[in-house]
XYZ file of N, CA, C and O in Angstrom:
836
model
N -24.128 -5.283 6.659
C -24.604 -4.527 7.814
C -25.479 -5.428 8.690
O -26.405 -6.066 8.207
N -25.150 -5.478 9.964
C -25.907 -6.284 10.916
C -27.049 -5.432 11.488
O -26.822 -4.414 12.140
N -28.282 -5.876 11.239
C -29.478 -5.107 11.608
C -30.320 -5.914 12.586
O -30.660 -7.074 12.317
N -30.676 -5.315 13.705
C -31.563 -5.940 14.680
C -32.900 -5.213 14.675
O -32.951 -3.985 14.701
N -33.984 -5.986 14.636
C -35.334 -5.429 14.539
C -36.150 -5.782 15.783
O -36.175 -6.936 16.216
N -36.821 -4.768 16.316
C -37.784 -4.941 17.399
C -39.009 -4.097 17.084
O -38.971 -3.206 16.232
N -40.102 -4.364 17.755
C -41.319 -3.577 17.573
C -42.254 -3.844 18.743
O -42.092 -4.820 19.483
N -43.230 -2.966 18.912
C -44.312 -3.202 19.866
C -43.794 -3.628 21.235
O -44.156 -4.676 21.766
N -42.958 -2.789 21.805
C -42.469 -3.048 23.156
C -43.444 -2.542 24.216
O -43.398 -2.987 25.359
N -44.307 -1.601 23.848
C -45.398 -1.157 24.716
C -44.939 -0.828 26.143
O -45.571 -1.218 27.127
N -43.813 -0.127 26.240
C -43.319 0.296 27.547
C -42.462 -0.724 28.268
O -41.928 -0.434 29.341
N -42.273 -1.906 27.694
C -41.505 -2.967 28.345
C -40.090 -3.079 27.775
O -39.472 -4.151 27.853
N -39.560 -1.997 27.225
C -38.262 -2.046 26.552
C -37.118 -2.476 27.466
O -36.172 -3.123 27.014
N -37.177 -2.132 28.752
C -36.072 -2.493 29.656
C -35.846 -4.004 29.710
O -34.727 -4.463 29.947
N -36.888 -4.778 29.471
C -36.776 -6.229 29.525
C -35.990 -6.797 28.343
O -35.617 -7.975 28.355
N -35.730 -5.956 27.337
C -35.003 -6.420 26.163
C -33.522 -6.092 26.207
O -32.758 -6.566 25.364
N -33.090 -5.272 27.171
C -31.720 -4.757 27.172
C -30.680 -5.856 27.057
O -29.729 -5.755 26.269
N -30.830 -6.928 27.796
C -29.814 -7.987 27.813
C -29.713 -8.726 26.480
O -28.701 -9.390 26.206
N -30.747 -8.617 25.635
C -30.732 -9.300 24.342
C -30.156 -8.423 23.229
O -29.872 -8.918 22.146
N -30.009 -7.127 23.497
C -29.564 -6.179 22.474
C -28.085 -5.896 22.691
O -27.704 -4.892 23.297
N -27.252 -6.792 22.179
C -25.838 -6.772 22.504
C -24.990 -5.956 21.537
O -23.784 -5.815 21.749
N -25.580 -5.441 20.488
C -24.836 -4.575 19.585
C -24.891 -5.025 18.139
O -25.209 -6.168 17.820
N -24.581 -4.088 17.247
C -24.604 -4.333 15.814
C -24.448 -3.002 15.110
O -24.010 -2.009 15.705
N -24.812 -2.965 13.849
C -24.678 -1.737 13.064
C -25.910 -0.851 13.136
O -25.818 0.378 13.143
N -27.090 -1.471 13.155
C -28.346 -0.712 13.105
C -29.405 -1.427 13.930
O -29.594 -2.642 13.802
N -30.098 -0.663 14.759
C -31.234 -1.159 15.534
C -32.484 -0.426 15.056
O -32.499 0.807 14.996
N -33.519 -1.183 14.697
C -34.775 -0.612 14.201
C -35.910 -0.982 15.133
O -36.091 -2.150 15.488
N -36.710 0.027 15.512
C -37.952 -0.202 16.270
C -39.119 0.267 15.409
O -39.178 1.425 14.997
N -40.069 -0.651 15.164
C -41.160 -0.370 14.229
C -42.449 0.112 14.886
O -43.545 -0.122 14.362
N -42.336 0.811 16.005
C -43.496 1.504 16.561
C -44.178 0.824 17.733
O -43.919 -0.338 18.055
N -45.076 1.584 18.366
C -45.670 1.245 19.663
C -44.576 1.124 20.715
O -44.419 0.100 21.399
N -43.824 2.214 20.847
C -42.788 2.280 21.884
C -43.421 2.510 23.253
O -42.790 2.264 24.283
N -44.667 3.000 23.279
C -45.376 3.264 24.528
C -46.650 2.416 24.601
O -47.113 1.877 23.597
N -47.223 2.346 25.784
C -48.508 1.671 25.970
C -49.655 2.677 26.002
O -50.681 2.492 25.356
N -49.465 3.772 26.756
C -50.542 4.740 26.942
C -50.321 6.031 26.155
O -51.142 6.937 26.219
N -49.206 6.114 25.443
C -48.969 7.250 24.566
C -48.581 8.533 25.260
O -48.780 9.623 24.718
N -47.991 8.455 26.461
C -47.682 9.657 27.227
C -46.276 10.168 26.926
O -45.406 9.435 26.450
N -46.059 11.435 27.253
C -44.753 12.062 27.068
C -43.690 11.373 27.925
O -42.570 11.121 27.459
N -44.032 11.053 29.161
C -43.045 10.440 30.061
C -42.625 9.060 29.569
O -41.447 8.678 29.669
N -43.560 8.288 29.039
C -43.214 6.977 28.470
C -42.251 7.140 27.297
O -41.283 6.391 27.162
N -42.537 8.121 26.442
C -41.686 8.351 25.281
C -40.289 8.782 25.703
O -39.288 8.279 25.161
N -40.202 9.686 26.667
C -38.897 10.147 27.144
C -38.097 8.994 27.738
O -36.881 8.906 27.532
N -38.769 8.110 28.465
C -38.085 6.948 29.047
C -37.561 6.029 27.950
O -36.426 5.532 28.026
N -38.369 5.819 26.913
C -37.935 4.986 25.797
C -36.717 5.590 25.097
O -35.733 4.882 24.827
N -36.758 6.881 24.789
C -35.663 7.512 24.054
C -34.372 7.464 24.865
O -33.286 7.215 24.317
N -34.468 7.677 26.172
C -33.269 7.589 27.021
C -32.686 6.182 26.953
O -31.467 6.007 26.783
N -33.530 5.171 27.083
C -33.068 3.774 26.993
C -32.469 3.497 25.629
O -31.380 2.923 25.523
N -33.136 3.912 24.581
C -32.700 3.679 23.204
C -31.326 4.295 22.965
O -30.479 3.723 22.292
N -31.106 5.476 23.542
C -29.853 6.202 23.325
C -28.642 5.475 23.900
O -27.517 5.692 23.452
N -28.859 4.636 24.906
C -27.750 3.973 25.592
C -27.361 2.625 24.977
O -26.363 2.024 25.386
N -28.119 2.160 23.995
C -27.850 0.846 23.418
C -26.659 0.900 22.464
O -26.388 1.914 21.823
N -25.941 -0.223 22.365
C -24.651 -0.280 21.681
C -24.804 -0.491 20.174
O -24.381 -1.512 19.617
N -25.433 0.482 19.525
C -25.584 0.479 18.077
C -25.268 1.889 17.587
O -25.844 2.857 18.102
N -24.385 2.047 16.594
C -24.077 3.395 16.112
C -25.255 4.076 15.433
O -25.341 5.306 15.402
N -26.160 3.258 14.883
C -27.352 3.800 14.224
C -28.586 3.163 14.846
O -28.675 1.937 14.954
N -29.532 4.012 15.228
C -30.771 3.537 15.837
C -31.920 4.322 15.202
O -31.905 5.553 15.192
N -32.911 3.607 14.659
C -34.038 4.231 13.977
C -35.325 3.743 14.612
O -35.469 2.549 14.899
N -36.266 4.668 14.821
C -37.585 4.230 15.283
C -38.680 5.045 14.627
O -38.448 6.150 14.119
N -39.870 4.467 14.594
C -41.074 5.138 14.132
C -42.127 5.026 15.230
O -41.935 4.306 16.213
N -43.229 5.715 15.066
C -44.344 5.596 16.003
C -45.271 4.461 15.598
O -45.092 3.802 14.567
N -46.273 4.253 16.442
C -47.321 3.280 16.160
C -48.656 3.802 16.669
O -48.744 4.924 17.173
N -49.672 2.986 16.588
C -51.013 3.463 16.926
C -51.198 3.774 18.414
O -52.111 4.512 18.790
N -50.310 3.277 19.285
C -50.381 3.611 20.713
C -49.644 4.909 21.054
O -49.834 5.439 22.152
N -48.833 5.407 20.130
C -47.912 6.498 20.458
C -48.557 7.869 20.234
O -48.170 8.648 19.348
N -49.530 8.176 21.084
C -50.346 9.380 20.924
C -49.535 10.663 21.048
O -49.757 11.622 20.306
N -48.578 10.707 21.973
C -47.789 11.933 22.143
C -46.940 12.203 20.903
O -46.753 13.358 20.510
N -46.424 11.156 20.289
C -45.650 11.330 19.067
C -46.485 11.970 17.971
O -45.992 12.788 17.196
N -47.755 11.596 17.885
C -48.619 12.159 16.850
C -48.903 13.632 17.102
O -48.957 14.430 16.168
N -49.039 14.005 18.364
C -49.414 15.385 18.687
C -48.220 16.322 18.802
O -48.388 17.536 18.804
N -47.001 15.783 18.904
C -45.819 16.617 19.104
C -44.694 16.126 18.206
O -43.985 15.181 18.533
N -44.549 16.746 17.068
C -43.574 16.323 16.062
C -42.148 16.397 16.604
O -41.691 17.428 17.080
N -41.436 15.274 16.533
C -40.045 15.237 16.956
C -39.122 15.633 15.810
O -39.478 15.535 14.641
N -37.920 16.059 16.159
C -36.899 16.258 15.153
C -36.524 14.911 14.546
O -36.640 13.863 15.176
N -36.026 14.963 13.323
C -35.597 13.733 12.643
C -34.357 13.142 13.312
O -34.281 11.934 13.533
N -33.399 13.994 13.641
C -32.160 13.541 14.273
C -32.164 13.960 15.738
O -32.159 15.151 16.052
N -32.154 12.961 16.624
C -32.301 13.224 18.052
C -30.989 13.138 18.821
O -30.980 13.280 20.038
N -29.878 12.906 18.114
C -28.600 12.730 18.804
C -28.415 11.295 19.249
O -29.338 10.466 19.186
N -27.200 10.964 19.693
C -26.860 9.606 20.150
C -27.120 8.559 19.077
O -27.420 7.401 19.379
N -27.027 8.968 17.805
C -27.236 8.025 16.707
C -28.681 7.707 16.423
O -28.975 6.811 15.619
N -29.631 8.420 17.050
C -31.056 8.116 16.912
C -31.683 8.940 15.787
O -31.536 10.164 15.729
N -32.406 8.251 14.902
C -33.190 8.894 13.848
C -34.655 8.506 14.037
O -34.974 7.316 14.189
N -35.518 9.513 14.041
C -36.969 9.280 14.106
C -37.552 9.586 12.736
O -37.334 10.679 12.188
N -38.288 8.640 12.170
C -38.857 8.813 10.837
C -40.380 8.843 10.896
O -41.005 7.979 11.506
N -40.935 9.847 10.221
C -42.392 9.978 10.136
C -42.739 10.331 8.692
O -42.784 11.485 8.302
N -42.901 9.283 7.884
C -43.167 9.430 6.449
C -42.019 10.153 5.759
O -42.216 11.101 4.994
N -40.802 9.676 6.014
C -39.611 10.304 5.446
C -38.463 9.310 5.413
O -38.553 8.206 5.954
N -37.376 9.736 4.746
C -36.222 8.874 4.521
C -35.002 9.332 5.302
O -34.896 10.489 5.715
N -34.070 8.409 5.452
C -32.735 8.700 5.977
C -31.753 7.788 5.247
O -32.112 6.672 4.845
N -30.534 8.253 5.073
C -29.482 7.448 4.467
C -28.585 6.929 5.580
O -27.971 7.708 6.313
N -28.515 5.612 5.716
C -27.748 4.988 6.792
C -26.822 3.936 6.207
O -27.274 2.965 5.591
N -25.522 4.149 6.374
C -24.513 3.215 5.847
C -24.731 2.897 4.372
O -24.540 1.762 3.930
N -25.167 3.895 3.618
C -25.372 3.716 2.188
C -26.719 3.133 1.803
O -27.019 2.993 0.612
N -27.560 2.807 2.786
C -28.891 2.256 2.523
C -29.950 3.349 2.670
O -29.929 4.106 3.640
N -30.885 3.408 1.735
C -32.001 4.341 1.801
C -33.094 3.721 2.672
O -33.667 2.675 2.337
N -33.366 4.354 3.802
C -34.330 3.844 4.786
C -35.528 4.791 4.819
O -35.360 6.016 4.923
N -36.731 4.254 4.708
C -37.957 5.076 4.764
C -38.865 4.498 5.840
O -39.046 3.273 5.923
N -39.448 5.378 6.674
C -40.277 4.901 7.772
C -41.590 5.640 7.903
O -41.659 6.852 7.653
N -42.624 4.912 8.308
C -43.947 5.503 8.526
C -44.652 4.853 9.710
O -44.683 3.616 9.818
N -45.284 5.670 10.580
C -46.033 5.144 11.718
C -47.484 4.785 11.391
O -48.209 4.294 12.249
N -47.914 5.013 10.171
C -49.331 4.924 9.807
C -49.813 3.473 9.786
O -49.088 2.560 9.373
N -51.047 3.275 10.232
C -51.701 1.973 10.128
C -53.179 2.188 9.816
O -53.717 3.278 10.033
N -53.864 1.161 9.292
C -55.285 1.301 8.974
C -56.115 1.672 10.199
O -55.820 1.263 11.321
N -57.165 2.438 9.969
C -57.999 2.987 11.046
C -58.497 1.882 11.983
O -59.024 0.862 11.562
N -58.305 2.130 13.292
C -58.814 1.232 14.325
C -59.040 2.048 15.593
O -58.087 2.509 16.225
N -60.285 2.295 15.928
C -60.672 2.988 17.157
C -60.128 4.417 17.266
O -60.056 4.980 18.350
N -59.717 4.998 16.157
C -59.242 6.377 16.181
C -57.970 6.573 16.971
O -57.768 7.605 17.613
N -57.065 5.602 16.927
C -55.815 5.699 17.669
C -54.807 6.541 16.883
O -55.141 7.146 15.869
N -53.568 6.592 17.358
C -52.565 7.468 16.738
C -52.203 6.998 15.332
O -52.176 5.802 15.057
N -51.935 7.946 14.468
C -51.453 7.702 13.107
C -52.368 6.764 12.320
O -51.903 6.006 11.476
N -53.671 6.831 12.584
C -54.637 6.010 11.845
C -55.088 6.714 10.577
O -55.331 7.922 10.575
N -55.177 5.966 9.495
C -55.748 6.464 8.243
C -56.736 5.419 7.729
O -56.505 4.214 7.869
N -57.826 5.892 7.136
C -58.801 4.961 6.593
C -58.226 4.224 5.397
O -57.410 4.752 4.650
N -58.642 2.979 5.258
C -58.193 2.164 4.137
C -58.648 2.784 2.817
O -59.617 3.532 2.759
N -57.940 2.455 1.757
C -58.263 3.038 0.459
C -57.405 4.267 0.199
O -56.243 4.330 0.613
N -57.967 5.251 -0.442
C -57.194 6.411 -0.875
C -56.520 7.172 0.262
O -55.357 7.598 0.108
N -57.169 7.364 1.444
C -56.466 8.101 2.512
C -55.134 7.480 2.904
O -54.128 8.183 3.018
N -55.089 6.164 3.115
C -53.828 5.550 3.517
C -52.896 5.360 2.321
O -51.666 5.445 2.449
N -53.464 5.180 1.137
C -52.623 5.002 -0.044
C -51.842 6.262 -0.389
O -50.764 6.187 -0.990
N -52.353 7.426 0.015
C -51.613 8.670 -0.190
C -50.283 8.652 0.562
O -49.301 9.245 0.116
N -50.269 7.966 1.700
C -49.019 7.836 2.458
C -48.052 6.935 1.719
O -46.876 7.265 1.525
N -48.542 5.785 1.266
C -47.647 4.817 0.608
C -47.098 5.348 -0.703
O -45.999 4.955 -1.119
N -47.811 6.244 -1.359
C -47.312 6.836 -2.600
C -46.051 7.666 -2.367
O -45.292 7.930 -3.295
N -45.814 8.055 -1.111
C -44.631 8.855 -0.797
C -43.347 8.022 -0.704
O -42.247 8.569 -0.670
N -43.469 6.695 -0.658
C -42.289 5.843 -0.499
C -41.439 5.919 -1.772
O -41.914 5.568 -2.857
N -40.202 6.368 -1.681
C -39.352 6.464 -2.873
C -39.078 5.094 -3.488
O -38.928 4.094 -2.779
N -38.984 5.057 -4.806
C -38.761 3.805 -5.512
C -37.389 3.210 -5.209
O -37.191 2.000 -5.360
N -36.437 4.042 -4.781
C -35.087 3.540 -4.498
C -34.885 3.180 -3.031
O -33.756 3.068 -2.556
N -35.971 2.956 -2.308
C -35.889 2.558 -0.903
C -35.291 1.151 -0.774
O -35.705 0.227 -1.471
N -34.322 1.015 0.119
C -33.719 -0.290 0.395
C -34.355 -0.972 1.607
O -34.593 -2.178 1.603
N -34.578 -0.184 2.661
C -35.133 -0.703 3.917
C -36.399 0.072 4.229
O -36.375 1.304 4.358
N -37.512 -0.636 4.342
C -38.801 -0.022 4.645
C -39.199 -0.392 6.069
O -39.169 -1.567 6.449
N -39.563 0.638 6.841
C -40.033 0.445 8.213
C -41.454 0.974 8.287
O -41.688 2.163 8.066
N -42.407 0.118 8.572
C -43.782 0.554 8.778
C -44.300 -0.058 10.074
O -43.759 -1.060 10.552
N -45.340 0.545 10.630
C -45.942 -0.088 11.797
C -46.857 -1.226 11.358
O -46.829 -2.314 11.931
N -47.648 -0.987 10.352
C -48.547 -2.022 9.853
C -47.825 -2.973 8.916
O -46.936 -2.568 8.168
N -48.201 -4.241 8.918
C -47.715 -5.150 7.876
C -48.466 -4.889 6.573
O -49.573 -4.337 6.580
N -47.895 -5.340 5.459
C -48.689 -5.393 4.234
C -49.660 -6.566 4.333
O -49.408 -7.529 5.063
N -50.749 -6.495 3.612
C -51.741 -7.564 3.664
C -51.147 -8.889 3.205
O -50.434 -8.961 2.215
N -51.403 -9.931 3.969
C -51.058 -11.339 3.715
C -49.593 -11.662 3.971
O -49.134 -12.749 3.618
N -48.858 -10.749 4.601
C -47.463 -11.025 4.951
C -47.295 -10.872 6.462
O -47.306 -9.759 6.989
N -47.201 -11.984 7.195
C -47.015 -11.955 8.650
C -48.001 -10.993 9.308
O -47.635 -10.155 10.124
N -49.281 -11.146 8.962
C -50.286 -10.174 9.405
C -51.609 -10.777 9.850
O -52.530 -10.052 10.235
N -51.750 -12.120 9.770
C -53.040 -12.765 10.067
C -54.191 -12.134 9.277
O -55.318 -12.007 9.771
N -53.872 -11.696 8.060
C -54.837 -11.072 7.149
C -55.477 -9.807 7.709
O -56.631 -9.478 7.413
N -54.699 -9.072 8.520
C -55.165 -7.810 9.085
C -54.337 -6.618 8.594
O -54.553 -5.493 9.026
N -53.396 -6.868 7.696
C -52.520 -5.807 7.213
C -53.169 -4.925 6.164
O -54.365 -5.010 5.898
N -52.357 -4.086 5.549
C -52.844 -3.068 4.623
C -52.610 -3.511 3.180
O -51.461 -3.674 2.756
N -53.694 -3.656 2.422
C -53.568 -4.087 1.024
C -52.915 -3.011 0.166
O -52.179 -3.324 -0.774
N -53.168 -1.740 0.485
C -52.533 -0.662 -0.262
C -51.023 -0.688 -0.128
O -50.292 -0.439 -1.095
N -50.536 -0.991 1.073
C -49.097 -1.126 1.283
C -48.566 -2.326 0.515
O -47.496 -2.269 -0.102
N -49.323 -3.412 0.538
C -48.921 -4.592 -0.227
C -48.790 -4.298 -1.708
O -47.851 -4.758 -2.368
N -49.728 -3.509 -2.243
C -49.657 -3.137 -3.663
C -48.430 -2.280 -3.933
O -47.755 -2.460 -4.954
N -48.130 -1.338 -3.036
C -47.005 -0.440 -3.247
C -45.680 -1.194 -3.267
O -44.810 -0.913 -4.112
N -45.489 -2.141 -2.371
C -44.179 -2.807 -2.302
C -43.932 -3.700 -3.508
O -42.788 -4.096 -3.740
N -44.968 -3.975 -4.302
C -44.751 -4.699 -5.552
C -43.911 -3.880 -6.521
O -43.245 -4.427 -7.411
N -43.943 -2.547 -6.361
C -43.182 -1.647 -7.239
C -41.773 -1.380 -6.730
O -40.998 -0.696 -7.403
N -41.447 -1.884 -5.547
C -40.167 -1.589 -4.913
C -39.233 -2.798 -4.977
O -39.692 -3.934 -5.101
N -37.955 -2.540 -4.885
C -36.962 -3.610 -4.820
C -36.297 -3.559 -3.445
O -35.132 -3.219 -3.296
N -37.082 -3.869 -2.431
C -36.636 -3.759 -1.050
C -35.676 -4.875 -0.685
O -35.835 -6.018 -1.099
N -34.698 -4.545 0.151
C -33.861 -5.571 0.771
C -34.535 -6.073 2.049
O -34.456 -7.259 2.369
N -35.166 -5.153 2.774
C -35.746 -5.483 4.075
C -36.990 -4.648 4.315
O -37.001 -3.441 4.044
N -38.049 -5.292 4.786
C -39.253 -4.591 5.249
C -39.566 -5.106 6.643
O -39.834 -6.296 6.837
N -39.494 -4.219 7.635
C -39.747 -4.611 9.017
C -40.919 -3.821 9.586
O -41.096 -2.638 9.282
N -41.736 -4.482 10.405
C -42.980 -3.912 10.917
C -43.367 -4.643 12.191
O -42.597 -5.437 12.731
N -44.550 -4.380 12.698
C -45.055 -5.034 13.901
C -46.575 -5.031 13.873
O -47.192 -5.539 12.961
N -47.172 -4.449 14.930
C -48.615 -4.167 15.015
C -49.457 -5.415 15.279
O -50.262 -5.423 16.204
N -49.284 -6.457 14.479
C -50.049 -7.694 14.673
C -49.165 -8.647 15.465
O -48.366 -9.416 14.918
N -49.299 -8.608 16.776
C -48.352 -9.271 17.677
C -48.230 -10.770 17.420
O -47.131 -11.332 17.463
N -49.345 -11.421 17.170
C -49.343 -12.882 17.072
C -48.737 -13.386 15.749
O -48.583 -14.602 15.572
N -48.370 -12.459 14.849
C -47.804 -12.862 13.552
C -46.281 -12.687 13.507
O -45.687 -12.633 12.430
N -45.650 -12.598 14.657
C -44.189 -12.475 14.770
C -43.478 -13.525 13.918
O -43.872 -14.688 13.872
N -42.411 -13.088 13.240
C -41.622 -14.033 12.470
C -40.902 -13.390 11.307
O -40.915 -12.165 11.141
N -40.277 -14.233 10.487
C -39.474 -13.799 9.340
C -39.821 -14.672 8.141
O -39.948 -15.891 8.267
N -39.978 -14.029 6.969
C -40.095 -14.783 5.726
C -39.307 -14.067 4.637
O -39.065 -12.858 4.722
N -38.905 -14.828 3.637
C -38.258 -14.291 2.441
C -39.247 -14.409 1.287
O -39.855 -15.464 1.083
N -39.383 -13.304 0.536
C -40.336 -13.304 -0.569
C -39.856 -12.331 -1.633
O -39.632 -11.153 -1.347
N -39.655 -12.843 -2.848
C -39.240 -11.995 -3.972
C -38.000 -11.167 -3.639
O -37.952 -9.955 -3.886
N -36.996 -11.828 -3.045
C -35.705 -11.203 -2.715
C -35.782 -10.173 -1.589
O -34.835 -9.429 -1.364
N -36.912 -10.114 -0.903
C -37.078 -9.203 0.234
C -37.228 -10.017 1.512
O -37.952 -11.020 1.530
N -36.543 -9.585 2.572
C -36.751 -10.166 3.896
C -37.836 -9.369 4.607
O -37.720 -8.158 4.758
N -38.903 -10.055 5.012
C -40.000 -9.434 5.754
C -39.914 -9.892 7.204
O -39.807 -11.094 7.479
N -39.985 -8.933 8.128
C -39.898 -9.244 9.557
C -41.050 -8.587 10.305
O -41.233 -7.365 10.241
N -41.831 -9.403 10.997
C -42.752 -8.879 12.006
C -42.035 -9.049 13.341
O -41.872 -10.155 13.839
N -41.585 -7.926 13.896
C -40.696 -7.946 15.063
C -41.422 -7.635 16.370
O -40.800 -7.176 17.331
N -42.720 -7.905 16.439
C -43.493 -7.638 17.656
C -42.914 -8.409 18.840
O -42.732 -9.625 18.766
N -42.662 -7.700 19.934
C -42.011 -8.309 21.089
C -42.994 -8.856 22.129
O -42.633 -9.706 22.926
N -44.225 -8.362 22.139
C -45.152 -8.727 23.217
C -46.283 -9.604 22.704
O -46.484 -9.761 21.499
N -47.009 -10.150 23.666
C -48.157 -10.986 23.359
C -49.356 -10.136 22.968
O -49.369 -8.913 23.127
N -50.372 -10.797 22.463
C -51.673 -10.165 22.287
C -52.488 -10.445 23.537
O -52.739 -11.602 23.881
N -52.900 -9.403 24.227
C -53.602 -9.581 25.510
C -54.945 -10.269 25.313
O -55.662 -10.023 24.355
N -55.267 -11.145 26.246
C -56.612 -11.708 26.289
C -57.213 -11.394 27.655
O -56.650 -10.630 28.435
N -58.334 -11.969 27.952
C -59.064 -11.616 29.170
C -58.274 -11.934 30.438
O -58.503 -11.354 31.497
N -57.293 -12.842 30.342
C -56.517 -13.228 31.515
C -55.279 -12.356 31.725
O -54.607 -12.472 32.741
N -54.956 -11.500 30.745
C -53.751 -10.678 30.827
C -54.086 -9.264 31.275
O -54.898 -8.578 30.644
N -53.457 -8.813 32.355
C -53.655 -7.439 32.820
C -52.781 -6.466 32.052
O -53.086 -5.279 31.981
N -51.678 -6.946 31.492
C -50.803 -6.098 30.704
C -50.054 -6.959 29.691
O -50.060 -8.186 29.781
N -49.442 -6.297 28.715
C -48.637 -7.024 27.745
C -47.452 -7.702 28.437
O -46.939 -7.210 29.437
N -47.016 -8.812 27.878
C -45.824 -9.511 28.343
C -44.869 -9.696 27.175
O -45.305 -9.981 26.054
N -43.577 -9.530 27.414
C -42.575 -9.783 26.383
C -42.458 -11.291 26.189
O -42.121 -12.024 27.124
N -42.734 -11.760 24.974
C -42.728 -13.195 24.700
C -41.820 -13.566 23.530
O -41.572 -14.755 23.301
N -41.326 -12.577 22.792
C -40.497 -12.841 21.622
C -39.116 -12.213 21.767
O -38.902 -11.353 22.620
N -38.201 -12.635 20.913
C -36.830 -12.147 20.940
C -36.562 -11.220 19.747
O -37.175 -11.359 18.695
N -35.626 -10.276 19.901
C -35.225 -9.450 18.763
C -34.749 -10.315 17.605
O -34.205 -11.414 17.804
N -34.978 -9.829 16.395
C -34.597 -10.565 15.188
C -33.462 -9.831 14.494
O -33.565 -8.641 14.222
N -32.368 -10.539 14.233
C -31.199 -9.933 13.603
C -30.946 -10.555 12.233
O -31.003 -11.787 12.073
N -30.705 -9.685 11.252
C -30.373 -10.130 9.892
C -29.141 -9.377 9.424
O -28.775 -8.340 9.992
N -28.493 -9.875 8.378
C -27.338 -9.197 7.798
C -27.625 -8.857 6.344
O -28.094 -9.708 5.575
N -27.360 -7.623 5.973
C -27.438 -7.195 4.578
C -26.018 -6.987 4.073
O -25.205 -6.331 4.717
N -25.744 -7.536 2.911
C -24.400 -7.419 2.332
C -24.452 -6.505 1.110
O -25.347 -6.642 0.262
């Protein structure tokens, strides 16, 4: 199965269209919006629906405030699945997704580190093949800002793929213990000279056999 991963588009998804040429599954690991509004989300879903992938999965992120306040259906049509601490079966692969990330400024889907966030990770089924989270696990493509509880949980799993975003500057791919880890963040980390996010990275495509 040919899988393309993106994350953290922050409202700039249209700039990626020419790079998303098709495959079996497209995954977006959250922060589909910048300001968390309903109109931004609707624009993203319309764009997502038109892409040439029979299966498209996305989760929320800490910027996606409207998603947190207004629960979407799991199946949105046009091959789109939205996951919020739940699973879907896609082409024979068990896929589980969560928008949760460690607490930061009280943004969307924030949980405090320790037991509050670990309660979420305990829900991940042991037979999960593909894990989609917004936060990275600690010490994996995260600049040491990821979640240690998530890192502990994935030690119990036999994942084929774990894709995430959130920490923009840690974009990349590594293989570890038979699992492919992808930080698919598409935009830069803003500094004092940036008025808005800029798309600086390319979608990452892998094949699972």
